[in-house]
Coordinates of C-alpha atoms in Angstrom, one line a residue:
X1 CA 0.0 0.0 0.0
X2 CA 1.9 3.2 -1.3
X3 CA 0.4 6.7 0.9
X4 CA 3.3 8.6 0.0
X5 CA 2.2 11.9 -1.8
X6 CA 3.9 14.7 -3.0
X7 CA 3.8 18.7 -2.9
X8 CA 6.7 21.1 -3.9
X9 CA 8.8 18.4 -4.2
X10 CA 8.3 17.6 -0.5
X11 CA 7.6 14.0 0.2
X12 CA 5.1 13.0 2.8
X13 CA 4.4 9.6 4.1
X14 CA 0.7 10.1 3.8
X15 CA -1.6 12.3 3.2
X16 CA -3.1 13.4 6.3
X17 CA -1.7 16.7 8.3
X18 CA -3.6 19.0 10.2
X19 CA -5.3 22.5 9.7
X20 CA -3.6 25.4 10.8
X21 CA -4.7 26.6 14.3
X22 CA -6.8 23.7 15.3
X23 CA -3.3 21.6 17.0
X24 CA -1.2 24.3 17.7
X25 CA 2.8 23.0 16.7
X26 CA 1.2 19.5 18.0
X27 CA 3.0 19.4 21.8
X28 CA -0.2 19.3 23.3
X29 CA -1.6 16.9 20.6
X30 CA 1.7 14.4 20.9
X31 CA 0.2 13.4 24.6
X32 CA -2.8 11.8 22.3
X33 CA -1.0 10.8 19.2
X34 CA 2.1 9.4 17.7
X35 CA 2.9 12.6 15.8
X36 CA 5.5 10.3 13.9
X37 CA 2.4 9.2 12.4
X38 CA 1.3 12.4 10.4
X39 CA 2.1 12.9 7.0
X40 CA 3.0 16.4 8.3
X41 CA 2.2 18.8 11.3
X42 CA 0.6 22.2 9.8
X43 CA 1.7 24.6 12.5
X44 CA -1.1 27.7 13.9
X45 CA -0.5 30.8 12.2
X46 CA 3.4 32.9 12.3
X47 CA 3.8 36.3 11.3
X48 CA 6.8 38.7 11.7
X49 CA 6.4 39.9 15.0
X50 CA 4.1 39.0 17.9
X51 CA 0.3 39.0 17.2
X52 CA -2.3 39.6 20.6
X53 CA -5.2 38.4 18.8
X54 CA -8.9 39.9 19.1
X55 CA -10.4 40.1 22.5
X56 CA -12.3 37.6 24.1
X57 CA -15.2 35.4 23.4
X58 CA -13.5 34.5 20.7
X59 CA -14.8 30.9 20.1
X60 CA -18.6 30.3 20.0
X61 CA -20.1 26.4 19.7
X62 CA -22.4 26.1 16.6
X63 CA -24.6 23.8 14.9
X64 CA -22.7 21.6 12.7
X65 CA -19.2 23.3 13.7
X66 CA -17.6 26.4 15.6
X67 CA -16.6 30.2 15.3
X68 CA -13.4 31.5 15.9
X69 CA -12.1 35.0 15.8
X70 CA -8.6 33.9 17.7
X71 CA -7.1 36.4 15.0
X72 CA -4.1 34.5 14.3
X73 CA -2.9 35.4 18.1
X74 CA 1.2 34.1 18.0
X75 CA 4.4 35.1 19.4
X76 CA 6.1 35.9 16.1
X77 CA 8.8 33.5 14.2
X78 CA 11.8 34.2 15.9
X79 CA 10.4 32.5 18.9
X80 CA 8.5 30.0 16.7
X81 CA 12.1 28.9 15.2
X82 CA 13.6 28.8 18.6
X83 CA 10.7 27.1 20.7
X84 CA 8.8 24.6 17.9
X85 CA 10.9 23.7 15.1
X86 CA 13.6 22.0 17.7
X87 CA 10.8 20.4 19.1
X88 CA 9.0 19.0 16.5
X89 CA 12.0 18.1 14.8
X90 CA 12.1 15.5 17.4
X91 CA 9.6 13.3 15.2
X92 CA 9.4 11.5 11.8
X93 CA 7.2 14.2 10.1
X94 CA 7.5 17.2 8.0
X95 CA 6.8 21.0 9.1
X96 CA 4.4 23.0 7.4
X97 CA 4.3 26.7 8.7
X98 CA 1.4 29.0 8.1
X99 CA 2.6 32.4 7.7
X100 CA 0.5 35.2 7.9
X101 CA 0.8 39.2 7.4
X102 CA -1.0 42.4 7.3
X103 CA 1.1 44.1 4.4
X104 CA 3.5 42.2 1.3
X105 CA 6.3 43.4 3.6
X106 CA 5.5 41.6 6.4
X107 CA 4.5 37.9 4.3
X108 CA 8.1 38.7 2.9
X109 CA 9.9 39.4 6.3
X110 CA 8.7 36.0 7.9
X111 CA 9.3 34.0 4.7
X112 CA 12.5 35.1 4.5
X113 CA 13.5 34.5 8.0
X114 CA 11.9 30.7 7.6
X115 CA 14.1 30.5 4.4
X116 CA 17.1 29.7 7.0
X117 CA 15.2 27.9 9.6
X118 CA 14.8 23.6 9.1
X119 CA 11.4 23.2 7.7
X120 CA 10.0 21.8 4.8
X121 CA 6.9 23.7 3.1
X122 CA 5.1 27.2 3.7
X123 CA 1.3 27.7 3.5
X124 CA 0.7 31.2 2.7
X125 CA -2.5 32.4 4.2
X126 CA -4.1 35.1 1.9
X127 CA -7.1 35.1 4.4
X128 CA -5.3 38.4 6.0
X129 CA -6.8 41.7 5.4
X130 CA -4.6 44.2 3.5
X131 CA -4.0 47.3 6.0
X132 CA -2.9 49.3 2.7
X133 CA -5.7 48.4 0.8
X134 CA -8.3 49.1 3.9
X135 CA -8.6 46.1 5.2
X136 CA -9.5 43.8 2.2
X137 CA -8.3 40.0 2.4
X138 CA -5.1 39.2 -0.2
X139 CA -7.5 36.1 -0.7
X140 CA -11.2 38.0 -2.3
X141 CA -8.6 39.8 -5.2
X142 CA -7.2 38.1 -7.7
X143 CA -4.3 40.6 -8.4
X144 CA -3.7 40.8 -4.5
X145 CA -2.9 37.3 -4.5
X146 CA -0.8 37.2 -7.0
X147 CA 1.0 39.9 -6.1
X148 CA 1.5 38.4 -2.8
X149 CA 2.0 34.7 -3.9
X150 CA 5.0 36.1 -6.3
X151 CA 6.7 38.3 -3.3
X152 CA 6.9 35.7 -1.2
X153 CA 8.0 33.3 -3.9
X154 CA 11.0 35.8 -3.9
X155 CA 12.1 35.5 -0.4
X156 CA 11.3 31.9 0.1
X157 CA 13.9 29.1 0.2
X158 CA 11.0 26.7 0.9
X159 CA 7.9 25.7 -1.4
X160 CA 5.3 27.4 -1.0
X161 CA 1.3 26.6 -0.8
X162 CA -1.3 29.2 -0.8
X163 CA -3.9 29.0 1.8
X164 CA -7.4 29.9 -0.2
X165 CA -10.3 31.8 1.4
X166 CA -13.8 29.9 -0.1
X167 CA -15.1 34.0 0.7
X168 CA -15.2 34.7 -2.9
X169 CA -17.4 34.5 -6.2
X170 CA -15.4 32.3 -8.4
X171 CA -12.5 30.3 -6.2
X172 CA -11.1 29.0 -10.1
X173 CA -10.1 32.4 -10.4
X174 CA -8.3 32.7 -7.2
X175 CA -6.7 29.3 -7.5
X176 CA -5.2 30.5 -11.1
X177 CA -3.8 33.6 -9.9
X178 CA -2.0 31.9 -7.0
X179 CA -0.6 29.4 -9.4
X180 CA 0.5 32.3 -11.9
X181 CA 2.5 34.5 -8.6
X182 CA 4.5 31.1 -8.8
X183 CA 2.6 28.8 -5.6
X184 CA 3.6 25.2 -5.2
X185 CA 0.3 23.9 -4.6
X186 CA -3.0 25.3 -2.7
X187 CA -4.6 24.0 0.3
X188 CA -8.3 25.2 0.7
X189 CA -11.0 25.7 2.1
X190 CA -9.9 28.5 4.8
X191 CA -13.0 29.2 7.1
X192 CA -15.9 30.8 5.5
X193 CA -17.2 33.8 7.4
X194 CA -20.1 33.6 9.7
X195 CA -21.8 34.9 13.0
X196 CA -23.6 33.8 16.4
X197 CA -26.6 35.9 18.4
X198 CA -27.0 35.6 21.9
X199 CA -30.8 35.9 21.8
X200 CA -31.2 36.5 25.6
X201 CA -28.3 38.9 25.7
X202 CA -29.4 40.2 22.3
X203 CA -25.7 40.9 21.2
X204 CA -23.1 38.7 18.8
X205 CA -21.3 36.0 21.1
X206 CA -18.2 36.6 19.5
X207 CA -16.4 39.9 20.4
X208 CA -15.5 40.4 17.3
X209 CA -18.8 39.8 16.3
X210 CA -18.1 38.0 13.0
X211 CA -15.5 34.9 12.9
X212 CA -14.5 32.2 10.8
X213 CA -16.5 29.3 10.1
X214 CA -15.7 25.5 10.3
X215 CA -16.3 22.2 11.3
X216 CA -18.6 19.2 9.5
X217 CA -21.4 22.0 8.0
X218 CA -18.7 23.3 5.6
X219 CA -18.2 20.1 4.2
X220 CA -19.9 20.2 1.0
X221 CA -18.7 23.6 0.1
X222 CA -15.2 22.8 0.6
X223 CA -15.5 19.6 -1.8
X224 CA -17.3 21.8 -4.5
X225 CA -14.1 24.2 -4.4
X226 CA -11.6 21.5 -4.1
X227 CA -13.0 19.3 -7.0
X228 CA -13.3 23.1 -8.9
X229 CA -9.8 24.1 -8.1
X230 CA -8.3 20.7 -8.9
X231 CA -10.1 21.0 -12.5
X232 CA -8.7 24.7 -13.3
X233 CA -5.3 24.1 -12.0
X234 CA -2.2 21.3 -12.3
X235 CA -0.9 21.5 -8.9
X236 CA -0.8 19.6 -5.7
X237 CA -3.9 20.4 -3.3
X238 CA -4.7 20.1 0.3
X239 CA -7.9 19.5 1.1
X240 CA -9.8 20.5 4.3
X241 CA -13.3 21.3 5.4
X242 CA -15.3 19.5 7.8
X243 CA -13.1 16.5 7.5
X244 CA -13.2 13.8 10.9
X245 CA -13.5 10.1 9.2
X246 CA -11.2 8.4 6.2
X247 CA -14.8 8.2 4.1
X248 CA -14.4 12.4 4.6
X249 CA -10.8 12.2 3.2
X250 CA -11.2 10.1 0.4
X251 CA -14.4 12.5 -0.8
X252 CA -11.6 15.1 -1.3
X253 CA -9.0 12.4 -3.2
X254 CA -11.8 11.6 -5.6
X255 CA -12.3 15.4 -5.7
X256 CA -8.8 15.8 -6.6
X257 CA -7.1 16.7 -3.5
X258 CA -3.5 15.4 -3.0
X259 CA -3.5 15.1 0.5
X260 CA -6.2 16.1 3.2
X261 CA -6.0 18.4 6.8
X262 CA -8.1 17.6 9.6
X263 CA -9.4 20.8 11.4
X264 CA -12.4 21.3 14.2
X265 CA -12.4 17.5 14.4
X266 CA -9.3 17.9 16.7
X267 CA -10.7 20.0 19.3
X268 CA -13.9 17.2 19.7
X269 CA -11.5 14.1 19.2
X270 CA -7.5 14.6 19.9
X271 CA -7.4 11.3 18.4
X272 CA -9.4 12.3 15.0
X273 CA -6.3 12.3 12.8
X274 CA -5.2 8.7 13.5
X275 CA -9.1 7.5 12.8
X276 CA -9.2 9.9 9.4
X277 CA -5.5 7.6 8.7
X278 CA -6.8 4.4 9.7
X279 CA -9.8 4.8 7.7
X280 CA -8.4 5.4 4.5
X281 CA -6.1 2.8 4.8
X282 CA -9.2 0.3 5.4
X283 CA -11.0 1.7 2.5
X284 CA -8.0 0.9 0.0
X285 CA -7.5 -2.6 1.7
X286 CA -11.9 -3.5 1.2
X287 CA -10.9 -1.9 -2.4
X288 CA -8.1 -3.2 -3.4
X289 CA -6.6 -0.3 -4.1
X290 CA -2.7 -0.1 -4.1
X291 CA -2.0 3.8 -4.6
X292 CA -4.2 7.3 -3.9
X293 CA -3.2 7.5 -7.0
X294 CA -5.4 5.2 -8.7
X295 CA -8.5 7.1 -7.2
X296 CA -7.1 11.1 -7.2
X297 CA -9.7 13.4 -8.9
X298 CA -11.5 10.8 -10.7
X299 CA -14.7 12.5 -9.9

């Protein structure tokens, strides 16, 4: 049975890592799970210097999933490189570090400071808002993301995936421009943006009052973008989105995804990555199948 899969050039083991924010750099998750296990350990959000976050609630329970509106809260790479990496190069896996910035400048300054640090890939989340540009996401404008897809490209050492909001009309055309900035493959979907009323308080839950969306609701949109994403462009995909069993994961294969990243499951089941492995390798035993291969993006 071969799980190995590829992105940037970067061999994994298999195809299951986590999302970004929902395990932290793992420490807390390697008291539950062999992290040695993973195909790779997608590590919560880094950006140049030290982010607070938004204030508190910032985490409401939902039907069919949860809000967050953490705000990528971190304490900025150099203490990521000195604290995590050494850590989590303690285990069998690969690194995969979200990076995350409110201007080109600062994507760049991160990137570049990861280019000399031992990890393997970069997920570039265009989800921020552009403070030059009043606020509007890198992810909603196709130029944006280019734009900042191509600077980072520049100052990167590493491969680098682009992190795609599903907030948008057409994600094809998204997908496309990431490709043409120069990205090594795309994971998607990124939250999708949503909100929670306290009816006896009669005020939002969240502080911030809007947050991202996810969990098992956002499944079906985040296989429609996948399987669209995977038709427009050529390149490897991670898929996530409501993901928490290997029937889940293997939606996304046969949608074209080339590996898969468990999210909100984590927070209900610490264990949910090993069941989301465990099930796909039963599905290709009962099937006979040898490679993903055989079943990527037939859909």
């Amino acid at each position: 049975m071969d799980l190995k899969v590829e992105i940037g050039g970067v061999v994994l083991k298999n195809p299951v890592t986590v999302a970004s924010g929902t395990f932290g750099s793992g420490r807390e998750f390697s008291e539950f799970i062999d992290l040695n296990k993973l195909g790779a350990v997608t590590v919560k959000g880094v950006s140049s210097a030290p982010w607070k976050g938004n204030p508190a609630p910032r985490i409401a329970e939902t039907y069919g999933g949860m809000l967050n509106s953490v705000g990528l809260q971190n304490p900025g790479v150099e203490k990521f490189i000195k604290n995590d990496i050494p850590f989590l190069r303690e285990y069998d896996t690969k690194i995969i570090v979200n990076i995350a910035g409110k201007t080109i400048e600062e994507y760049c300054d991160v990137a570049e400071k990861l280019s000399h640090a031992d990890i393997d890939l970069i997920e570039l989340n265009i989800s921020c808002p552009n403070v030059k540009e009043g606020g509007v996401a890198f992810g909603t404008d196709p130029h944006m993301a280019r734009e900042v897809t191509k600077e980072v490209k520049r100052h990167s050492k590493h491969p680098v995936i682009v992190k795609l909001s599903p907030n948008v009309t057409d994600i094809t055309e998204i997908a496309k421009a990431a490709i043409e900035g120069g990205a090594d493959g795309l994971s998607l979907i990124n939250t999708l943006l949503g909100m929670a009323i306290d009816i006896h308080k009669r005020k939002p839950i969240l502080a911030n009052v809007v947050g991202g969306f996810s969990g098992p609701a956002i499944k079906p949109v985040a296989l429609r973008m996948v399987y669209q994403a995977a038709k427009a462009v050529s390149v490897p995909i991670i898929g996530m989105g409501g993901i928490s069993t290997g029937e889940d994961a293997i939606e996304f294969i046969l949608a074209g995804a080339t590996a898969i990243a468990v999210g909100t499951a984590n927070f209900r089941n610490p264990k949910a990555t090993m069941d989301v492995l465990d099930g796909i390798k039963e599905y290709m035993i009962s099937n006979g199948i040898k490679s993903l291969n055989e079943i990527r993006g037939i859909i």
